[in-house]
PDB file of C-alpha atoms in Angstrom:
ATOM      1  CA  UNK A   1    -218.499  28.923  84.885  1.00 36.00           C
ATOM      2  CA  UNK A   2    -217.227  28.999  88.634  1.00 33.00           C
ATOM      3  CA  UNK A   3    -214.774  26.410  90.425  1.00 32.00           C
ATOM      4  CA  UNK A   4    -215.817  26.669  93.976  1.00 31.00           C
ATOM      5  CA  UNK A   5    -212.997  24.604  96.020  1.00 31.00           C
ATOM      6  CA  UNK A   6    -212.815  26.136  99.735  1.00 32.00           C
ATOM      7  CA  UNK A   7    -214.161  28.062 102.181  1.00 31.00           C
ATOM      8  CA  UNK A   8    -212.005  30.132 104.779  1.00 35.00           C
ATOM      9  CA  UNK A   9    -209.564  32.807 104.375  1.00 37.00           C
ATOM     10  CA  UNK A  10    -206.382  33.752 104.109  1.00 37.00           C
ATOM     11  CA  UNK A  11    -205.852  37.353 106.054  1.00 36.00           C
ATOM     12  CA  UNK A  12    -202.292  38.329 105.366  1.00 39.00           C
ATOM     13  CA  UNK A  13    -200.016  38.502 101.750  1.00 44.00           C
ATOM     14  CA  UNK A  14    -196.618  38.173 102.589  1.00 41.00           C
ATOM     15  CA  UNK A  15    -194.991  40.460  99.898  1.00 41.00           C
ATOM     16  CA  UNK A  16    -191.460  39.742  98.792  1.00 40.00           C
ATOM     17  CA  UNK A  17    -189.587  42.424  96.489  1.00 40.00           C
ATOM     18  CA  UNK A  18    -187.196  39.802  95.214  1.00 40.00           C
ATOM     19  CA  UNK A  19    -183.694  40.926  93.853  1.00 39.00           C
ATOM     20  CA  UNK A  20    -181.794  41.251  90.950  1.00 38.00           C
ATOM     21  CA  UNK A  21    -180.381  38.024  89.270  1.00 37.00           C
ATOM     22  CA  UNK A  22    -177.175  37.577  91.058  1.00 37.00           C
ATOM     23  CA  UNK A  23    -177.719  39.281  93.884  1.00 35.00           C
ATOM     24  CA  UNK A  24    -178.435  37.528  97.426  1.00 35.00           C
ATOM     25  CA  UNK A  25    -179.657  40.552  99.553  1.00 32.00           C
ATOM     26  CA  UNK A  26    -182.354  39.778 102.044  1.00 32.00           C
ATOM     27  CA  UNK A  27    -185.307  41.211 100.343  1.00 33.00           C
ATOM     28  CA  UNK A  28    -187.673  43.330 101.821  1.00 33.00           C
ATOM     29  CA  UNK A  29    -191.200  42.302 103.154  1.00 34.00           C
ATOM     30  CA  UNK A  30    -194.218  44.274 103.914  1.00 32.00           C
ATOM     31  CA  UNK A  31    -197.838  42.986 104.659  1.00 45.00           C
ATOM     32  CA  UNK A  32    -200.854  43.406 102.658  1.00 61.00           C
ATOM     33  CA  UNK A  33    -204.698  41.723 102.305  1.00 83.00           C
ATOM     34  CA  UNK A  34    -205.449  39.342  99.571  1.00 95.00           C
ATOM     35  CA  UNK A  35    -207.843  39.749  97.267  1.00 96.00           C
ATOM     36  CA  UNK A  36    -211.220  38.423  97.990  1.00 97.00           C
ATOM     37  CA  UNK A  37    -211.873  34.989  97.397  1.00 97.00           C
ATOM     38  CA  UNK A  38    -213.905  34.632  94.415  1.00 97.00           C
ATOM     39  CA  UNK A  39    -211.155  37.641  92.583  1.00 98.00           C
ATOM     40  CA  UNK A  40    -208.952  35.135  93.091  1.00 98.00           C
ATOM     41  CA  UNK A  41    -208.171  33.009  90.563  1.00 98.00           C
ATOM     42  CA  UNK A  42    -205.911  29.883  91.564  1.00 98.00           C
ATOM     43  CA  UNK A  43    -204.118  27.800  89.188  1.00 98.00           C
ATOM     44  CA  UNK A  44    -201.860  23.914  90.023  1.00 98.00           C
ATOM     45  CA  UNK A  45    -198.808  23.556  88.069  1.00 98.00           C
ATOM     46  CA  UNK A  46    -198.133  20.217  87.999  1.00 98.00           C
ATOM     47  CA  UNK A  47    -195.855  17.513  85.428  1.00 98.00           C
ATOM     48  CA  UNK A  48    -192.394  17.590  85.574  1.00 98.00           C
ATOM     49  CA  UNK A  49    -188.859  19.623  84.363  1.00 98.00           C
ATOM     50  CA  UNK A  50    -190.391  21.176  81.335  1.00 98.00           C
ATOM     51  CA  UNK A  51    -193.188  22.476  84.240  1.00 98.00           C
ATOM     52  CA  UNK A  52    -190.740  23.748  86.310  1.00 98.00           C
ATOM     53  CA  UNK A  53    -188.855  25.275  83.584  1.00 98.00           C
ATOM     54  CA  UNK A  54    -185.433  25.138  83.170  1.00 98.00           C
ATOM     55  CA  UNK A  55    -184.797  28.623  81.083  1.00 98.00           C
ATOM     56  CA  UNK A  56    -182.207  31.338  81.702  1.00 97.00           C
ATOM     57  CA  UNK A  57    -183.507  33.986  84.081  1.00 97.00           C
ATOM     58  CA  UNK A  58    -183.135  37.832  83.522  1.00 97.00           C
ATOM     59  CA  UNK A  59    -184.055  40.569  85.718  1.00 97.00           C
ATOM     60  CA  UNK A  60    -187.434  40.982  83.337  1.00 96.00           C
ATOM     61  CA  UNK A  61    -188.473  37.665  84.942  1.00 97.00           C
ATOM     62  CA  UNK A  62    -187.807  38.892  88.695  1.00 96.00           C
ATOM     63  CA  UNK A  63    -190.308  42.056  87.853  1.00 96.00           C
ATOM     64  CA  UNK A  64    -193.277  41.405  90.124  1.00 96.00           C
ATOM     65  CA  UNK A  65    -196.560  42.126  89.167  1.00 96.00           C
ATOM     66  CA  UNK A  66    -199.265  43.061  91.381  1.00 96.00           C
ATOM     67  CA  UNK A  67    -202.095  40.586  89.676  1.00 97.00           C
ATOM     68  CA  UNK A  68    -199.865  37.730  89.178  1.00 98.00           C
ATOM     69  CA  UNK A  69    -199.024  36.120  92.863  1.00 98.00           C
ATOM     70  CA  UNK A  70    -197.490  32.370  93.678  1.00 98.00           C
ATOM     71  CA  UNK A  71    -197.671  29.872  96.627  1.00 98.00           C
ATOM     72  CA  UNK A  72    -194.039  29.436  97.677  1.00 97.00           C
ATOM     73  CA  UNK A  73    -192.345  26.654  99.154  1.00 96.00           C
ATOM     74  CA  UNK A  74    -193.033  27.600 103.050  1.00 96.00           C
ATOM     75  CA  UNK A  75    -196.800  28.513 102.334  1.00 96.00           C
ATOM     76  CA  UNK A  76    -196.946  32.238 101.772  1.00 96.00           C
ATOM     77  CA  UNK A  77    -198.711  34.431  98.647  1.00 97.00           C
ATOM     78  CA  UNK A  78    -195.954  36.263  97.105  1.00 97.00           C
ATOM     79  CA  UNK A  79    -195.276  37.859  93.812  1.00 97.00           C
ATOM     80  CA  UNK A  80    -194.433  35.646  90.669  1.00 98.00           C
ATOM     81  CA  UNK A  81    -191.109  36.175  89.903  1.00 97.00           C
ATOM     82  CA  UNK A  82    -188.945  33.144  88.236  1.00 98.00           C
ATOM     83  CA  UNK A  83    -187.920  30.924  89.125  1.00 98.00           C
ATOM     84  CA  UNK A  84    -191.741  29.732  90.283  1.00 98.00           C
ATOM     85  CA  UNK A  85    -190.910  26.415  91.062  1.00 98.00           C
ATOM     86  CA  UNK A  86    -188.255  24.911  93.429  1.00 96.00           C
ATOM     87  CA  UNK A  87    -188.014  21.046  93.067  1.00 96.00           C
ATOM     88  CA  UNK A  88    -184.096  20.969  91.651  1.00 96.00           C
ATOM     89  CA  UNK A  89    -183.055  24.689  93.007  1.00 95.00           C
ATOM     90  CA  UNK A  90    -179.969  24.288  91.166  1.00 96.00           C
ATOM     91  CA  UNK A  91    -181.557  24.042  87.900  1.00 97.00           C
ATOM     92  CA  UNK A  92    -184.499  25.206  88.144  1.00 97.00           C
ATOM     93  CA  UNK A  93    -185.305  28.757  86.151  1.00 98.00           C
ATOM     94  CA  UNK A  94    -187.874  30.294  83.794  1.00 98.00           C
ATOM     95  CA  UNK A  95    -190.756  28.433  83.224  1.00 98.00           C
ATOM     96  CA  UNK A  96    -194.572  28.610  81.640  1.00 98.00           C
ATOM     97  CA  UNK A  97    -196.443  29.618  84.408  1.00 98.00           C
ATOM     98  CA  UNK A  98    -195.752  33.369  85.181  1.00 98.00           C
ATOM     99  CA  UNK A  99    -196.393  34.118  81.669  1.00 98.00           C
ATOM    100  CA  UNK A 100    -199.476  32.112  82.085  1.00 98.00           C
ATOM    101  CA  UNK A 101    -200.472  33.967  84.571  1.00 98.00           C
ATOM    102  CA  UNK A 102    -199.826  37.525  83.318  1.00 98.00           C
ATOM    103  CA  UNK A 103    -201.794  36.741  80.084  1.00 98.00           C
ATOM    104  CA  UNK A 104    -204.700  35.664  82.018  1.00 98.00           C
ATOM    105  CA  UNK A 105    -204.181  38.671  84.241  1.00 98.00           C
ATOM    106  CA  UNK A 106    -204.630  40.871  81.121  1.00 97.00           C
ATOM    107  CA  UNK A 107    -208.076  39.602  80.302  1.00 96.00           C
ATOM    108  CA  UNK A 108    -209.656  41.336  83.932  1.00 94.00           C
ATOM    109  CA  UNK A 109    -207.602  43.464  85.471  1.00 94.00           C
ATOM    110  CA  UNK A 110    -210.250  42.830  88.532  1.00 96.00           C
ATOM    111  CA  UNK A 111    -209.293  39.848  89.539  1.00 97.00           C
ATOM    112  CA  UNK A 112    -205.355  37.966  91.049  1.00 98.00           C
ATOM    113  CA  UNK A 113    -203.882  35.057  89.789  1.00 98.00           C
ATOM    114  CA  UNK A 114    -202.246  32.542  92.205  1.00 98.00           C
ATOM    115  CA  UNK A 115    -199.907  29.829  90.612  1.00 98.00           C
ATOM    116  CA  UNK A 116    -199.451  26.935  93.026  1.00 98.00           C
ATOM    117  CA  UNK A 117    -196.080  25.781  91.478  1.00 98.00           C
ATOM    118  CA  UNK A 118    -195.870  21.350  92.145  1.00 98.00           C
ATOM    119  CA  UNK A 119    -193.590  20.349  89.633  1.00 98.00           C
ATOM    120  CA  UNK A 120    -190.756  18.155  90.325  1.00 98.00           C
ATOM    121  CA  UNK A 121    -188.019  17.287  87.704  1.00 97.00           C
ATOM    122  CA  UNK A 122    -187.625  13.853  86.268  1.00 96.00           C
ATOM    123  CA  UNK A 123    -191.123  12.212  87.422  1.00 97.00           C
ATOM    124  CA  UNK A 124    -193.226   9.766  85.912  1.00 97.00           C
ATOM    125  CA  UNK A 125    -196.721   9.887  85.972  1.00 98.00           C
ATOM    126  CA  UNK A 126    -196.669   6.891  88.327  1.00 97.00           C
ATOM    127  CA  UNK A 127    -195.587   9.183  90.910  1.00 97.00           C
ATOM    128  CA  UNK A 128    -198.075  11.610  90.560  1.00 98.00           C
ATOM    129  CA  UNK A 129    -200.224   8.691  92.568  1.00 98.00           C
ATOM    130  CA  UNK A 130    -200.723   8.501  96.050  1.00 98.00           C
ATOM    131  CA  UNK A 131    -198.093   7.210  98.554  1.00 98.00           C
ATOM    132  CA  UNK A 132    -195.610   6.971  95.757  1.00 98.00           C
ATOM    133  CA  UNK A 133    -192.296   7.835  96.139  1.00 97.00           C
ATOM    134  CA  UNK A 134    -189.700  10.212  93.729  1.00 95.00           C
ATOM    135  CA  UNK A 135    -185.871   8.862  94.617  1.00 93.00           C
ATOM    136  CA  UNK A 136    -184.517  11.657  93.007  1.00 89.00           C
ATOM    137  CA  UNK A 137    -185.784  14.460  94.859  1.00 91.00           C
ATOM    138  CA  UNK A 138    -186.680  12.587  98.058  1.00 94.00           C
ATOM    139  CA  UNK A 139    -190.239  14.012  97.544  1.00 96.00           C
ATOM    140  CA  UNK A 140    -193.644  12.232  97.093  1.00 98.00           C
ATOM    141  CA  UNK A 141    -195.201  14.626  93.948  1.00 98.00           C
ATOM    142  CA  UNK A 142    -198.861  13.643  94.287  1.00 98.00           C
ATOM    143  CA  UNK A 143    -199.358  13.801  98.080  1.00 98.00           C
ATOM    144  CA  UNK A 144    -197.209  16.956  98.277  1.00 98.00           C
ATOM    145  CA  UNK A 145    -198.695  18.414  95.307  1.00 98.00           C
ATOM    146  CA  UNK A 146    -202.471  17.415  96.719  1.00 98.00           C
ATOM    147  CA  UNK A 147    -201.377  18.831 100.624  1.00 98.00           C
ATOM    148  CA  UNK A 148    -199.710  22.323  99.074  1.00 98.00           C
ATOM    149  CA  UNK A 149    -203.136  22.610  96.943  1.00 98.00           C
ATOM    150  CA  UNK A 150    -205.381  22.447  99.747  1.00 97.00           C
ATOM    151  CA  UNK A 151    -203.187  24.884 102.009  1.00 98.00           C
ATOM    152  CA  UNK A 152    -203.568  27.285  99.076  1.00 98.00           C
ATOM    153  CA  UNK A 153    -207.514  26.983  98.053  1.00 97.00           C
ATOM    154  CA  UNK A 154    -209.120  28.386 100.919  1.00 97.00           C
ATOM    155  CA  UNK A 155    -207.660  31.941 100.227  1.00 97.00           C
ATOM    156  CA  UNK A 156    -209.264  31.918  96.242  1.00 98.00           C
ATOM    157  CA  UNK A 157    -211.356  29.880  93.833  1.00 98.00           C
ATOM    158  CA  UNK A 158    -209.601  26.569  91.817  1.00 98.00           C
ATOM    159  CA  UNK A 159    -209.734  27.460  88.285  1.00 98.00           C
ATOM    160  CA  UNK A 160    -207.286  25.225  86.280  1.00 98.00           C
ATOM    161  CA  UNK A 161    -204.404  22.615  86.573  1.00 98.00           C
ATOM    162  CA  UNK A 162    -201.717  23.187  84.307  1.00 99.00           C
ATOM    163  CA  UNK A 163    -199.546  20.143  83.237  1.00 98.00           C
ATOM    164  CA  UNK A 164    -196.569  19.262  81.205  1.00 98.00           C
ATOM    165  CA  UNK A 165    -194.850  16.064  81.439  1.00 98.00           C
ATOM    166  CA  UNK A 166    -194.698  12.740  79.518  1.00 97.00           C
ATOM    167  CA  UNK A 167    -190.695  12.249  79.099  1.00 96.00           C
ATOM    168  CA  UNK A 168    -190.742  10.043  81.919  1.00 95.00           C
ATOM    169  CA  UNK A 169    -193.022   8.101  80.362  1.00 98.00           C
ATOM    170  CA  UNK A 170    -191.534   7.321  77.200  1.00 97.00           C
ATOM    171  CA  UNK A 171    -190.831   3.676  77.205  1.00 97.00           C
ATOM    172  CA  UNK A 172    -192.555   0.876  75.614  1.00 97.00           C
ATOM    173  CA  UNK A 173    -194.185  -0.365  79.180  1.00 98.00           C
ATOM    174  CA  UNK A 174    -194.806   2.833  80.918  1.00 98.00           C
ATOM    175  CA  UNK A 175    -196.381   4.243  77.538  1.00 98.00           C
ATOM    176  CA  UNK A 176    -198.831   1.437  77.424  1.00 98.00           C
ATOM    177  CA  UNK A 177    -200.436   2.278  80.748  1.00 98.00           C
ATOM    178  CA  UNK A 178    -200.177   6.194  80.443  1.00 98.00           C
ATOM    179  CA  UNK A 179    -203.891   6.771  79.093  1.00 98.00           C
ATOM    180  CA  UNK A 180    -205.123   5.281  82.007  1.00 98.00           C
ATOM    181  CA  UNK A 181    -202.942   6.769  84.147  1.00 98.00           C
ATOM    182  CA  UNK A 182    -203.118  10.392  83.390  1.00 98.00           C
ATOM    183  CA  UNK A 183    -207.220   9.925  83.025  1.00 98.00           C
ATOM    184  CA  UNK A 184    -207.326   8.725  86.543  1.00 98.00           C
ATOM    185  CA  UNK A 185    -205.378  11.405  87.608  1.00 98.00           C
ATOM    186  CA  UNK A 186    -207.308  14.056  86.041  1.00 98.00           C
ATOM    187  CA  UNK A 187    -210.551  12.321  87.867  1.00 98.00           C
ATOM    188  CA  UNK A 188    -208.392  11.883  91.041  1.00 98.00           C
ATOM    189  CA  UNK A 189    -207.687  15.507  91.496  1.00 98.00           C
ATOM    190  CA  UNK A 190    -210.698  16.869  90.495  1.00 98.00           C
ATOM    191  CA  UNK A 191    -212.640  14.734  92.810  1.00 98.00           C
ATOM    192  CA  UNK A 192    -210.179  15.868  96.078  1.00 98.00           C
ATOM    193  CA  UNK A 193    -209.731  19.010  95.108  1.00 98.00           C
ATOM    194  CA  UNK A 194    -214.006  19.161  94.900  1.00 98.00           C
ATOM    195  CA  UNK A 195    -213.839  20.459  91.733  1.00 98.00           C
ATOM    196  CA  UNK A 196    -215.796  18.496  88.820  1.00 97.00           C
ATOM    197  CA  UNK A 197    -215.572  20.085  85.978  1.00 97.00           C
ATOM    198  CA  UNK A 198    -212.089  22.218  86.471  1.00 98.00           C
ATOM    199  CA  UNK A 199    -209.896  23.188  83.349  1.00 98.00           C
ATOM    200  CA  UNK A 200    -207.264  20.361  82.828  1.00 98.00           C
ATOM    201  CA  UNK A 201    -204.481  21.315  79.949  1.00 98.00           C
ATOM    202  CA  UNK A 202    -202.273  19.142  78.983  1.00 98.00           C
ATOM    203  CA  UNK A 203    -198.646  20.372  77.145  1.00 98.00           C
ATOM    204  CA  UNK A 204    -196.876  19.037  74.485  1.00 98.00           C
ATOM    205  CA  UNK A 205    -193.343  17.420  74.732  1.00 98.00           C
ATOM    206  CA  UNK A 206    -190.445  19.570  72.890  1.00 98.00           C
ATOM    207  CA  UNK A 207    -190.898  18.117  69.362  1.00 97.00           C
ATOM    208  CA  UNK A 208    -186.807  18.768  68.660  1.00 96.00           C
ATOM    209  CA  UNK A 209    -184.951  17.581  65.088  1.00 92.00           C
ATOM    210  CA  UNK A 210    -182.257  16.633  67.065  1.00 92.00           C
ATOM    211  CA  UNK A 211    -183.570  14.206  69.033  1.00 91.00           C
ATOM    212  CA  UNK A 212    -186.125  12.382  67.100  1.00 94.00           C
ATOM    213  CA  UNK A 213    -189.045  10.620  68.940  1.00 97.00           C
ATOM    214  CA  UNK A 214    -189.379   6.963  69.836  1.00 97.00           C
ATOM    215  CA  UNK A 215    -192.227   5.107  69.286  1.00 98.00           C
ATOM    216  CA  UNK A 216    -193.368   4.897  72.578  1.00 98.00           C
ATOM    217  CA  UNK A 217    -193.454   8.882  73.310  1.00 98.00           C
ATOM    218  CA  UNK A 218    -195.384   9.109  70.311  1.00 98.00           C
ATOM    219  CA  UNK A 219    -197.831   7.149  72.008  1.00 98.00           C
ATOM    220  CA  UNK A 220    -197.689   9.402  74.831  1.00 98.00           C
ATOM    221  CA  UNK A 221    -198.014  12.413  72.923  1.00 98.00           C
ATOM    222  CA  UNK A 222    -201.221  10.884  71.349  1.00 98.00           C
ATOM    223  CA  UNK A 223    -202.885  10.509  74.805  1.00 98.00           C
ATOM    224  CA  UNK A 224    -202.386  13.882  75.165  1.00 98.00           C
ATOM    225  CA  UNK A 225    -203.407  15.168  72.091  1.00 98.00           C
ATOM    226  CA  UNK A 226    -206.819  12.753  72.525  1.00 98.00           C
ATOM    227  CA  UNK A 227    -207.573  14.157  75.915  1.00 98.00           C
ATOM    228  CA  UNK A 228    -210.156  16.990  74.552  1.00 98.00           C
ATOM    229  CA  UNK A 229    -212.163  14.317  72.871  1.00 98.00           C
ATOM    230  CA  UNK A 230    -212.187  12.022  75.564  1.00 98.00           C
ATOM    231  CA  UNK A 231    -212.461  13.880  78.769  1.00 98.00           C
ATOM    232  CA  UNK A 232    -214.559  16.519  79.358  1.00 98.00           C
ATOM    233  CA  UNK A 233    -213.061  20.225  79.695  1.00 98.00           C
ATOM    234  CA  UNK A 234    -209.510  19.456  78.752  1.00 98.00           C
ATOM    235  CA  UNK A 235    -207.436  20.880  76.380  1.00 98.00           C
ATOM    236  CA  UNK A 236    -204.469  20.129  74.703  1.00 98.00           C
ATOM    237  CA  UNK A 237    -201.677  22.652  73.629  1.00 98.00           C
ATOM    238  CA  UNK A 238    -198.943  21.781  70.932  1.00 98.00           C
ATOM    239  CA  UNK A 239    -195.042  22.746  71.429  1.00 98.00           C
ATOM    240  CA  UNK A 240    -194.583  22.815  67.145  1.00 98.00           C
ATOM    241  CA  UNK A 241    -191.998  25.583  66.688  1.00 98.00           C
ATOM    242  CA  UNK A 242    -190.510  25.562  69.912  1.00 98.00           C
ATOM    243  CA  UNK A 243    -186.523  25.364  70.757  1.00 97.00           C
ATOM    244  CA  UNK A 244    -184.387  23.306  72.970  1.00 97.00           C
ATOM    245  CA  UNK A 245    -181.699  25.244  75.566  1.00 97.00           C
ATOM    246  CA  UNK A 246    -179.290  23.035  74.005  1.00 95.00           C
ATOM    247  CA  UNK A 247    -179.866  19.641  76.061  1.00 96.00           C
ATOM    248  CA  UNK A 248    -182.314  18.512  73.482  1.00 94.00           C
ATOM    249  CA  UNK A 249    -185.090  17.910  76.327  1.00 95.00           C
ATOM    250  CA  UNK A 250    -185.843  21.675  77.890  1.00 97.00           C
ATOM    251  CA  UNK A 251    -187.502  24.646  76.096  1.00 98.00           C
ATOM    252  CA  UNK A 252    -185.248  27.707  76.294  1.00 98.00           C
ATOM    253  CA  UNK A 253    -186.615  30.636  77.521  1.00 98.00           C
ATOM    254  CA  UNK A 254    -188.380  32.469  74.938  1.00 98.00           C
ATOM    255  CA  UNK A 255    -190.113  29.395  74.241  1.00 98.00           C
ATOM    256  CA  UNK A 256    -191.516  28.980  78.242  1.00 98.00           C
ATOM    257  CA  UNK A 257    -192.654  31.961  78.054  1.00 98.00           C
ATOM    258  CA  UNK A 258    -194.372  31.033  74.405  1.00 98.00           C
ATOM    259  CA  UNK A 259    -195.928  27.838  75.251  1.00 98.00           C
ATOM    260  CA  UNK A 260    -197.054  30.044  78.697  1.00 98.00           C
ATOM    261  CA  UNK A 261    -198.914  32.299  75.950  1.00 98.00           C
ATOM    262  CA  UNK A 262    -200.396  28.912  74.632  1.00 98.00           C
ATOM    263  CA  UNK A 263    -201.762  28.304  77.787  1.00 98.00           C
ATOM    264  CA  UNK A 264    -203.240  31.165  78.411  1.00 98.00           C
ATOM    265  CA  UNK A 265    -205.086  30.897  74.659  1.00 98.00           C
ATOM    266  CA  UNK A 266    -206.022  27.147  75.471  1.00 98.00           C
ATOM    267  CA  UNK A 267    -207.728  28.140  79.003  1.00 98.00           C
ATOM    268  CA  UNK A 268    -209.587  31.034  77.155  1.00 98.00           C
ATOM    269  CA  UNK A 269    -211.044  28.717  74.729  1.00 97.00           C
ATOM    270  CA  UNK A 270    -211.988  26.016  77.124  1.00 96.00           C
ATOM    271  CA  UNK A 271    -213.416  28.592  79.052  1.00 92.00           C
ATOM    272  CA  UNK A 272    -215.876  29.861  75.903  1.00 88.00           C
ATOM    273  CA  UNK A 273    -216.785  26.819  75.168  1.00 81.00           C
ATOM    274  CA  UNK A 274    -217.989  25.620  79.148  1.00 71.00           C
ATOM    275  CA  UNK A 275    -219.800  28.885  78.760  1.00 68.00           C
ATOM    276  CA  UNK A 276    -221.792  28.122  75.891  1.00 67.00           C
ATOM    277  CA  UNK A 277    -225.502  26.335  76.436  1.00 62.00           C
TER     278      UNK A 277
END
């Protein structure tokens, strides 16, 4: 099944050889075509600090890859490399979506992926609505998020949003409304982003013995888990194994790149089943 989102091009891929961790050389840039547009498969990465990943980076996750590209923070198509996402730039580091990417990469090696990274640490789903307002980052997640999205489509073909979030919803009142919530902004997206019947996966919060969960996220984490049966072409991945960095809230980075993996399997599945009659 095809997402068709866009028309119009995007002539030039600004290619960025980025450096070794540590090092702050000016990296070198050279110019080269896109794919076409239907060989290039786009993907939102949306939610909040467990989106953005927060994971130690090693020189394996600056290694570019030629099928795996990302939409970075002034607009241009460059390679992958961690970290993808650039809401907290002090913390921000390894997350799920280049492994995402490479995995789905690795199922046609015909076609680019293109991660459009819209995370931003710390928000609640409330802000993932339009006009509102994050205080922390001085950002407004859904309108950014929706405006970075529709610079990006015309160059490929929408064919998932990836998101992760639900800590900043963990209180008795906010987990109340979150059902509604996140179901309207599944329908919101899809409907400005002209894409019906796109992939939506939802991620599960770190499930850590540490720090036990309140009542309330458990209610959250049950609107996620409920989302295949009760909207169409979601699915829902599970964090059960995972580890903590050692804040009790953020995946280290073996586990990014796990729950990335989990992705990947999720969007294959969903994908089989939209297939079938």
């Amino acid at each position: 099944m095809r997402f068709s989102v866009a028309l119009g091009c995007v002539p030039l891929l600004l290619l960025c050889c980025a450096p070794s961790v540590g090092q702050e050389n000016t990296p070198k840039t050279t110019s080269s075509p896109l794919p076409s547009k239907e060989n290039f498969h786009l993907f939102l990465l949306v939610g909040q600090s467990n989106m953005a990943g927060r994971g130690k980076v090693t020189p394996a996750d600056q290694t570019a890859h030629p099928q795996v590209l990302m939409f970075d923070k002034s607009g241009n198509w460059v390679p992958a490399v961690d970290p993808i996402h650039f809401d907290k730039p002090k913390v921000v580091g390894v997350g799920l979506g280049r492994t995402f990417g490479l995995e789905i990469a690795k199922d046609n090696p015909d076609i680019t992926i293109g991660l459009i990274p819209c995370a931003v640490g710390g928000s609640p789903i409330a802000t993932w609505e339009p006009g509102a307002f994050d205080k922390a980052t001085k950002t407004h997640p859904y309108d950014d998020a929706l405006k970075r999205a529709k610079q990006a489509l015309p160059a490929g073909e929408l064919k998932g949003i990836l998101w992760h979030q639900g800590e900043g919803d963990s209180t008795p009142e906010k987990a109340a409304l979150y059902q509604e919530k996140l179901h309207a902004l599944i329908e919101r997206l899809r409907r400005e982003l002209n894409a019906p019947e796109v992939p939506f996966i939802a991620g599960q919060m770190g499930q850590f013995s540490e720090s036990p969960w309140s009542e309330a996220r458990k209610q959250v984490d049950q609107v996620h888990q409920d989302l295949p049966s009760q909207v169409p072409h979601t699915a829902f991945v599970s964090s059960t194994g995972l580890k903590h960095k050692g804040d009790r809230v953020h995946f280290d980075a073996d586990s990014y790149r796990e729950l990335g993996r989990r992705y990947a399997q999720a969007y294959r599945q969903l994908q089989t089943t939209d297939s079938q009659p």
